[in-house]
Amino acid sequence: MRSNIIAVRPAAALRRTRAGRSVHQATSLANKFIAVVVLVVVALRIDIDRGVTVGAVVCVALFPVWFPILRQFWGARLFLIGGLVAIGSGVWLTVLSAPTHDTSLGQAFGSIAGLIGLIAGVGFVLWARTVLPASQIAIWYGAGILLGVSPSSELYAENPWRFGYSVALTILLLGITMQLRRRWLELAVALALTVVATVTDARSAFAFMLLTVLLVAWQMRPTRTTRGKSALRALLGLGVLGLIVFNVIQALILDGALGEATQQRTVAQLNEAGSLILGGRPELAATIALMQHQPWGFGVGTVPNPEDILAAKTGMAAINYAPNNGYVDNYMFGGHIELHSVIGDFWAAFGIPGLVLALFILVLIVRSIGIHVAANTASAVLLYLGIKAVWFMFFGPFFSSSVLLVLVLGLLITRRVPTEKDAALQSPAPLRPTMVRRRR
């Protein structure tokens, strides 16, 4: 009898092991399914009301799922805390501004909901990285953005590629090349997208793609060792390369290489402000003027008063921009404050803590790019997203930038202890020549 019992025990243990393995596989499959569905829903940006989206609501509801993994990622918990502090600051500033300013409760709710949606979205993408390779996250997110393109918008009718499919297809196609892990394919697709940008009147997209192409090509060079490289040196090199690319592109535009319409618009902006950046983004001058006018910010939902608008217009007029137009009166200051930059919008709505949060986001993005470029492991999609996000921090409104910032921060925040899944965020390192001993 004893021998029979002993014989049965291994069989029972084997059945328990198989059952446990089946449960683990089912859980893993369910987690992947949830990740894919939520990623697509977040990217679709299905609006409920006042800036609240279905994706944001789902990510907030999944807080117990993604919150525990934040400790695995560098700066993730600090990002969450900074966001909550910024929201509190925004509400306090609104109360402080109430005696001299009107308040729009709808705008206040939208600003708070937008920041909460960003925090929750980033948290979910970080969790998704524990169940999906980063390449698949980019692919599904790009597919969601593509499904959300609206052909009925006025800007779409003006330029379907630039205002419709450009970002979505770039993320999707570069995500596929990251999945295939072929450097030459990354370079070929990035080159093709650069060519498309040259014929679609998209100056910024052309710059982003050209810089991406150069950085991918740079990482394909043969190297014997990466010893001695640092993220700081890589970032300094990126800064120099960015300045070179900017000046080259400006020269190409002025020579008519990107089309007559782009050339005429650029010449007009240079003649107007003396700088392509200031001429193309006069909101920067308004932001600087408002920061001097009221350094502590305004608060969520605070409506600018005539003194605020005058200060902003005075700053814009100083660069020879004519501010008395519908864009300034309606889009920028029509019952709200819109400064067309994430940094500016965060400062206006959330005050100094909002400005600090925006700068911290910038550090998270730039730090990750520097680390990967220094190691020659930055994929094309990582580079494109990082470069575009840095641009948005200075020259893109938070409302339209937030859907991309969710993906950018979710993919670029580095893990404290890298795992095998993190390798999917990288392209294969360039082949390094090896020393072969000759036979004598």
XYZ file of C-alpha atoms in Angstrom:
440
model
C 0.000 0.000 0.000
C 2.819 2.386 0.857
C 4.501 1.852 -2.503
C 1.242 2.637 -4.328
C 0.854 5.936 -2.485
C 4.420 6.880 -3.321
C 3.813 6.090 -6.987
C 0.714 8.263 -7.135
C 2.302 11.389 -5.651
C 4.514 12.296 -8.646
C 1.531 11.969 -10.989
C -0.571 14.283 -8.808
C 2.258 16.795 -8.615
C 2.603 16.687 -12.399
C -1.127 17.359 -12.839
C -0.915 20.319 -10.441
C 2.081 21.688 -12.351
C 0.240 21.416 -15.670
C -2.862 23.031 -14.186
C -0.774 25.872 -12.786
C 0.914 26.333 -16.140
C -2.450 26.452 -17.912
C -3.756 29.073 -15.473
C -0.597 31.135 -15.988
C -0.935 30.937 -19.773
C -4.611 31.907 -19.616
C -3.806 34.865 -17.342
C -0.988 35.961 -19.626
C -3.256 35.779 -22.673
C -5.996 37.742 -20.879
C -3.505 40.432 -19.832
C -2.264 40.782 -23.404
C -5.825 41.069 -24.686
C -6.651 43.761 -22.121
C -3.467 45.651 -22.989
C -4.217 45.636 -26.721
C -7.843 46.707 -26.336
C -7.099 49.522 -23.898
C -4.153 50.794 -25.967
C -6.381 51.086 -29.029
C -9.168 52.733 -27.039
C -6.787 55.291 -25.487
C -5.316 56.140 -28.906
C -8.797 56.427 -30.462
C -9.549 59.262 -28.043
C -13.320 58.756 -27.892
C -14.609 61.915 -26.242
C -17.236 61.747 -23.507
C -17.473 65.375 -22.389
C -15.166 68.345 -21.680
C -11.954 66.553 -22.569
C -12.798 63.328 -20.733
C -12.222 60.294 -22.964
C -13.263 56.663 -22.711
C -9.599 55.629 -22.655
C -8.810 57.933 -19.727
C -11.755 56.615 -17.731
C -10.666 53.010 -18.337
C -7.061 53.763 -17.324
C -8.213 55.476 -14.126
C -10.442 52.478 -13.337
C -7.413 50.197 -13.810
C -5.384 52.167 -11.230
C -5.014 49.094 -8.925
C -3.480 47.202 -11.864
C -0.792 49.674 -12.955
C 0.017 51.531 -9.728
C 2.106 48.731 -8.126
C 4.482 48.519 -11.093
C 5.414 52.227 -11.029
C 8.266 51.488 -8.615
C 9.935 49.460 -11.378
C 10.424 52.556 -13.571
C 12.752 55.490 -13.064
C 10.813 58.647 -12.087
C 7.345 57.124 -12.552
C 6.163 57.596 -8.966
C 7.621 61.109 -8.896
C 5.677 61.857 -12.083
C 2.461 60.719 -10.384
C 3.132 62.788 -7.254
C 4.100 65.817 -9.330
C 0.845 65.563 -11.256
C -1.257 65.459 -8.098
C 0.621 68.432 -6.624
C 0.104 70.371 -9.871
C -3.647 69.724 -9.757
C -3.822 71.029 -6.196
C -1.818 74.079 -7.203
C -4.120 74.732 -10.166
C -7.219 74.706 -7.951
C -5.548 76.981 -5.378
C -4.496 79.464 -8.081
C -8.043 79.545 -9.425
C -9.346 80.547 -6.003
C -6.538 83.098 -5.678
C -7.370 84.633 -9.079
C -11.145 84.729 -8.490
C -11.321 88.366 -7.242
C -9.862 89.706 -10.521
C -10.758 86.986 -13.029
C -13.834 85.071 -14.129
C -13.745 81.286 -13.857
C -14.981 78.688 -16.339
C -15.864 75.521 -14.439
C -15.996 73.587 -17.702
C -12.451 74.642 -18.608
C -11.274 73.854 -15.067
C -12.754 70.371 -15.232
C -11.224 69.792 -18.661
C -7.729 70.850 -17.544
C -7.813 68.597 -14.480
C -9.292 65.698 -16.447
C -6.614 66.101 -19.119
C -3.757 65.833 -16.629
C -5.369 62.904 -14.808
C -5.843 61.181 -18.170
C -2.161 61.692 -18.997
C -0.999 60.274 -15.667
C -3.318 57.266 -15.840
C -2.513 56.636 -19.506
C 1.230 56.634 -18.875
C 0.747 54.317 -15.903
C -1.211 51.882 -18.046
C 1.376 51.878 -20.861
C 4.082 51.147 -18.283
C 2.021 48.163 -17.124
C 1.481 47.107 -20.732
C 5.258 46.942 -21.120
C 5.262 44.101 -18.581
C 2.953 41.968 -20.755
C 3.724 43.128 -24.330
C 6.907 44.005 -26.204
C 7.272 47.747 -26.789
C 7.146 47.198 -30.551
C 3.621 45.780 -30.275
C 2.570 48.630 -27.992
C 3.657 51.090 -30.690
C 1.883 49.094 -33.406
C -1.443 48.860 -31.583
C -1.296 52.474 -30.425
C -0.527 53.626 -33.961
C -3.449 51.555 -35.223
C -5.720 53.242 -32.677
C -4.633 56.720 -33.779
C -5.206 55.689 -37.393
C -8.738 54.489 -36.626
C -9.442 57.804 -34.916
C -8.547 59.984 -37.920
C -11.533 62.178 -38.791
C -11.908 62.960 -42.512
C -14.595 65.529 -41.695
C -12.247 68.108 -40.155
C -11.318 71.264 -42.034
C -7.594 70.695 -41.617
C -7.933 67.161 -43.032
C -9.555 68.564 -46.162
C -6.648 70.998 -46.509
C -3.897 68.372 -46.187
C -4.989 64.760 -45.454
C -1.462 63.469 -44.885
C -0.215 66.253 -42.655
C -3.377 66.607 -40.546
C -4.671 63.065 -40.830
C -2.478 60.044 -41.409
C 1.108 61.244 -40.914
C 1.595 60.566 -37.189
C -0.485 57.375 -37.100
C 1.201 55.705 -40.073
C 4.658 56.804 -38.978
C 4.202 55.182 -35.551
C 2.585 52.091 -37.081
C 5.201 51.536 -39.797
C 8.192 52.253 -37.578
C 6.638 50.015 -34.909
C 6.525 47.178 -37.442
C 10.190 47.694 -38.305
C 11.022 47.606 -34.588
C 9.144 44.302 -34.317
C 11.153 42.890 -37.248
C 14.413 44.159 -35.694
C 16.141 45.063 -38.962
C 18.195 48.252 -38.958
C 18.256 48.565 -42.739
C 14.456 48.293 -42.847
C 14.107 50.991 -40.183
C 16.344 53.255 -42.244
C 14.501 52.525 -45.488
C 11.052 53.222 -44.000
C 12.272 56.373 -42.249
C 13.781 57.604 -45.536
C 10.512 56.944 -47.367
C 8.561 58.900 -44.737
C 11.068 61.750 -45.022
C 10.456 61.919 -48.762
C 6.704 61.988 -48.204
C 7.126 64.899 -45.764
C 8.993 66.921 -48.403
C 6.034 66.835 -50.803
C 3.235 67.383 -48.277
C 4.143 70.870 -46.986
C 5.152 69.486 -43.563
C 8.240 71.362 -42.375
C 8.298 70.027 -38.818
C 7.566 66.437 -39.906
C 10.394 66.671 -42.440
C 12.764 67.849 -39.696
C 11.684 65.072 -37.304
C 12.137 62.372 -39.923
C 15.435 63.707 -41.241
C 16.881 63.790 -37.722
C 15.549 60.258 -37.128
C 17.179 59.028 -40.351
C 20.528 60.557 -39.423
C 20.480 59.029 -35.943
C 19.497 55.570 -37.198
C 22.252 55.736 -39.825
C 24.745 56.884 -37.181
C 23.977 53.855 -35.030
C 24.614 51.525 -37.986
C 28.284 52.509 -38.167
C 30.767 49.765 -37.248
C 32.223 50.253 -33.770
C 34.672 48.204 -31.776
C 33.452 49.231 -28.352
C 30.925 51.483 -26.649
C 33.151 51.980 -23.596
C 33.553 55.616 -22.614
C 30.263 56.766 -24.085
C 27.785 58.614 -21.926
C 24.225 59.862 -22.212
C 25.469 63.436 -21.642
C 27.875 63.258 -24.564
C 25.150 61.770 -26.723
C 22.754 64.574 -25.803
C 25.356 67.234 -26.563
C 25.894 65.616 -29.936
C 22.146 65.512 -30.521
C 21.894 69.208 -29.723
C 24.594 70.075 -32.241
C 23.032 67.789 -34.841
C 19.632 69.393 -34.232
C 21.040 72.866 -34.879
C 22.720 71.676 -38.066
C 19.524 70.017 -39.300
C 17.492 73.145 -38.490
C 19.804 75.391 -40.503
C 20.036 72.947 -43.401
C 16.250 72.609 -43.582
C 15.778 76.367 -43.416
C 18.218 76.773 -46.319
C 16.436 74.066 -48.324
C 13.054 75.702 -47.723
C 14.325 79.116 -48.773
C 15.725 77.542 -51.952
C 12.282 76.101 -52.705
C 13.192 72.442 -52.132
C 9.997 71.795 -50.149
C 7.662 73.598 -52.527
C 6.669 77.140 -53.352
C 3.920 77.401 -50.699
C 6.303 76.372 -47.916
C 8.940 78.743 -49.242
C 6.575 81.736 -49.302
C 5.251 81.026 -45.794
C 8.772 80.709 -44.410
C 10.009 83.900 -46.063
C 7.018 85.808 -44.664
C 7.695 84.501 -41.133
C 11.388 85.367 -41.339
C 10.612 88.865 -42.584
C 8.011 89.322 -39.863
C 9.858 88.112 -36.777
C 13.453 87.689 -37.920
C 13.345 84.049 -36.803
C 11.617 80.993 -38.212
C 10.787 79.752 -34.703
C 9.277 83.023 -33.471
C 7.615 83.712 -36.796
C 6.031 80.277 -36.912
C 5.211 80.138 -33.198
C 4.386 83.678 -31.964
C 2.654 82.083 -28.957
C 6.131 81.766 -27.445
C 6.388 85.548 -27.223
C 2.953 85.681 -25.561
C 4.032 83.030 -23.035
C 7.171 84.926 -22.053
C 5.184 88.162 -21.705
C 2.560 86.509 -19.495
C 5.231 84.906 -17.311
C 6.646 88.365 -16.714
C 3.157 89.770 -16.153
C 2.013 87.107 -13.640
C 4.874 84.715 -12.782
C 2.865 82.387 -10.503
C 0.357 81.401 -13.220
C -3.426 81.703 -13.428
C -5.123 78.453 -12.371
C -7.393 75.894 -13.976
C -10.386 77.450 -15.703
C -9.251 81.029 -15.089
C -10.475 83.348 -17.840
C -7.901 85.987 -18.882
C -8.889 89.574 -18.138
C -8.146 92.553 -20.445
C -4.833 93.284 -18.685
C -3.627 89.716 -19.288
C -4.596 89.809 -22.952
C -2.927 93.187 -23.417
C 0.297 91.903 -21.863
C 0.300 88.879 -24.184
C -0.471 90.949 -27.281
C 2.255 93.429 -26.368
C 4.765 90.588 -26.252
C 3.600 89.297 -29.632
C 3.718 92.783 -31.169
C 7.338 93.086 -30.005
C 8.319 90.428 -32.584
C 6.377 92.278 -35.319
C 3.413 89.903 -35.138
C -0.012 91.550 -35.573
C -1.960 90.083 -32.595
C -5.362 91.626 -33.247
C -6.851 88.689 -35.092
C -9.319 85.878 -34.552
C -6.626 83.319 -33.743
C -5.377 85.294 -30.747
C -8.763 86.596 -29.587
C -10.655 83.318 -29.974
C -8.240 80.377 -29.931
C -5.644 81.649 -27.464
C -7.714 83.873 -25.166
C -11.360 83.241 -25.990
C -12.621 82.432 -22.474
C -9.484 80.431 -21.647
C -5.693 80.555 -21.911
C -4.096 78.451 -24.654
C -0.375 79.070 -25.190
C 0.224 76.318 -27.762
C 2.931 74.557 -25.761
C 2.793 71.913 -23.064
C 5.185 73.912 -20.901
C 3.161 77.107 -21.338
C -0.200 75.408 -20.810
C 1.006 73.614 -17.657
C 2.385 76.858 -16.227
C -0.791 78.835 -16.978
C -3.151 76.193 -15.559
C -1.097 74.732 -12.689
C 1.410 77.463 -11.837
C 5.010 76.839 -10.780
C 4.348 73.163 -9.871
C 2.910 72.717 -13.367
C 6.013 74.261 -14.893
C 8.229 71.975 -12.807
C 6.153 68.957 -13.883
C 6.500 69.907 -17.558
C 10.262 70.289 -17.184
C 10.427 66.912 -15.399
C 8.564 65.319 -18.322
C 11.137 66.879 -20.638
C 13.948 65.397 -18.518
C 12.353 61.924 -18.651
C 12.167 62.070 -22.445
C 15.611 63.544 -23.094
C 17.300 61.267 -20.543
C 15.937 58.132 -22.194
C 16.931 59.265 -25.678
C 20.449 60.026 -24.459
C 20.816 56.622 -22.797
C 19.692 54.675 -25.878
C 21.653 56.748 -28.395
C 24.794 56.440 -26.250
C 24.380 52.650 -26.358
C 23.534 52.611 -30.103
C 20.239 50.880 -29.298
C 17.634 53.574 -30.045
C 14.982 52.337 -32.468
C 13.581 54.590 -35.194
C 10.162 54.787 -33.543
C 11.737 55.704 -30.189
C 13.734 58.471 -31.844
C 10.775 59.811 -33.817
C 8.490 59.844 -30.784
C 11.125 61.413 -28.555
C 12.022 64.167 -31.032
C 8.374 64.972 -31.714
C 7.575 65.028 -27.987
C 10.391 67.483 -27.268
C 8.956 69.742 -29.983
C 5.477 69.457 -28.463
C 6.793 70.454 -25.038
C 7.741 73.849 -26.475
C 5.416 74.263 -29.464
C 2.386 71.951 -29.150
C -0.842 72.500 -27.177
C -1.347 70.035 -24.349
C -4.829 68.979 -25.506
C -3.667 67.686 -28.895
C -0.245 66.562 -27.630
C -1.493 64.481 -24.695
C -2.483 61.436 -26.764
C 1.082 61.196 -28.067
C 2.682 62.025 -24.705
C 0.946 58.988 -23.177
C 2.774 56.713 -25.623
C 6.061 58.629 -25.515
C 6.384 58.635 -21.726
C 5.036 55.107 -21.427
C 7.707 53.792 -23.798
C 10.629 56.049 -22.913
C 10.621 55.985 -19.111
C 13.468 53.610 -18.346
C 13.134 50.553 -16.147
C 15.275 50.502 -13.010
C 16.297 46.888 -13.655
C 16.059 46.066 -17.397
C 14.325 42.836 -18.378
C 14.132 40.786 -21.568
C 10.950 42.622 -22.594
C 12.856 45.914 -22.566
C 15.018 44.592 -25.376
C 11.985 44.936 -27.645
C 12.207 48.697 -27.171
C 15.585 48.681 -28.826
C 16.822 47.976 -32.303
C 19.609 45.465 -32.689
C 22.927 46.981 -31.761
C 25.187 47.535 -34.765
C 27.484 44.709 -35.669
C 30.873 45.165 -34.098
C 33.987 43.836 -35.817
C 35.639 41.052 -33.905
C 39.327 40.330 -33.770
C 40.123 36.991 -35.466
C 43.472 35.346 -34.766
C 45.187 34.274 -37.955
C 46.527 30.788 -38.305
C 50.255 30.597 -38.534
